[in-house]
């Protein structure tokens, strides 16, 4: 495990996000902000080259999601990423900066009342943003704990108006090999694709994430919008989503297409089902020497286990 930064994991949760206080819209625009009508703030921000959604952060934290461990140090989480579009190393920050995230359109199509495209900045202002503290578990057996900002995917499902014939939601990342050098590697099944059942998509835990540590997502975390399903291995949490399709058939996902003996559709966290090449019994807490026992469904069984009743014959934990 390569961890380059001096860790700051001793910080208690309450102190882990000091920028919540420093980074409010008034601080950003200076003292005159109070004189400017609220609706013009995003345009001003865009003209200045700043993130046009900055005024939405920090969002109010939803206190019902609590952690059993300290929040991971922000710098550590921001410099230890998986984003294969920008290379196979954990160090993708500078490569990912090349991705233009504005304008950013998301296509909503497949089995819906009426397919449409929506600009990310329009979408995010229609959705109920909140902050949640979630555990996060990569299939590689490292784990972190993160304050994500986002909105429940079910709010977007409602906006999309899927037909009753839709059984799955399929997500695709952008396809742009000119900026994403990883996408010139033709043996990967680009674009990165993931999928959920309709029940999973409508589960309360399933978040469309637009921010982290009280700020808009930096590119390496999947700007401008990515999925987070905290009871599943991290590879389900597809980044930089450009298309969401409602479909009847189970989508073939990126990792499944690449190596179906090691990665499946469900990818629920389970300490008792090893990856073919390593144990999943415990996890390395990022930024610490601590290993913790892995929790079934990453500790979220109460909210999600019922969705898998009757499916025990499938490879639910790979
Ligand atoms: N488009 C895309 N999404 C992706 C990946 C990727 O390579 N490309 N990697 C996945 C994996 S394996 C993990 S562990 C998480 C990492 O998210 P983070 O870098 O924000 O911690 O993103 C997931 N989403
Ligand atoms: Mo991962």
PDB file of N, CA and C and ligand atoms in Angstrom, residues 82 136-140 142 233-235, ligand 2:
ATOM      1  N   UNK A  82      -8.437   5.798  -7.467  1.00  0.00           N
ATOM      2  CA  UNK A  82      -8.538   4.916  -8.625  1.00  0.00           C
ATOM      3  C   UNK A  82      -9.374   5.623  -9.684  1.00  0.00           C
ATOM      4  N   UNK A 136     -16.243   3.840   3.137  1.00  0.00           N
ATOM      5  CA  UNK A 136     -15.989   3.516   1.736  1.00  0.00           C
ATOM      6  C   UNK A 136     -14.983   2.374   1.714  1.00  0.00           C
ATOM      7  N   UNK A 137     -15.273   1.332   0.964  1.00  0.00           N
ATOM      8  CA  UNK A 137     -14.409   0.139   0.977  1.00  0.00           C
ATOM      9  C   UNK A 137     -14.051  -0.260  -0.451  1.00  0.00           C
ATOM     10  N   UNK A 138     -12.769  -0.152  -0.800  1.00  0.00           N
ATOM     11  CA  UNK A 138     -12.305  -0.597  -2.125  1.00  0.00           C
ATOM     12  C   UNK A 138     -12.096  -2.107  -2.101  1.00  0.00           C
ATOM     13  N   UNK A 139     -12.339  -2.748  -3.227  1.00  0.00           N
ATOM     14  CA  UNK A 139     -12.136  -4.197  -3.355  1.00  0.00           C
ATOM     15  C   UNK A 139     -10.673  -4.580  -3.113  1.00  0.00           C
ATOM     16  N   UNK A 140      -9.756  -3.586  -3.269  1.00  0.00           N
ATOM     17  CA  UNK A 140      -8.326  -3.842  -3.023  1.00  0.00           C
ATOM     18  C   UNK A 140      -8.022  -3.979  -1.534  1.00  0.00           C
ATOM     19  N   UNK A 142      -8.444  -1.587   0.969  1.00  0.00           N
ATOM     20  CA  UNK A 142      -8.261  -0.382   1.787  1.00  0.00           C
ATOM     21  C   UNK A 142      -9.627   0.283   1.990  1.00  0.00           C
ATOM     22  N   UNK A 233     -18.376  -2.683  -2.994  1.00  0.00           N
ATOM     23  CA  UNK A 233     -16.983  -2.330  -3.252  1.00  0.00           C
ATOM     24  C   UNK A 233     -16.923  -1.074  -4.120  1.00  0.00           C
ATOM     25  N   UNK A 234     -15.838  -0.324  -3.920  1.00  0.00           N
ATOM     26  CA  UNK A 234     -15.715   1.008  -4.515  1.00  0.00           C
ATOM     27  C   UNK A 234     -15.821   1.055  -6.028  1.00  0.00           C
ATOM     28  N   UNK A 235     -15.521  -0.049  -6.712  1.00  0.00           N
ATOM     29  CA  UNK A 235     -15.557   0.028  -8.179  1.00  0.00           C
ATOM     30  C   UNK A 235     -16.968   0.249  -8.711  1.00  0.00           C
TER      31      UNK A 235
HETATM   32 MO1  LIG B   2     -11.654   0.131  -5.902  1.00  0.00          MO
END
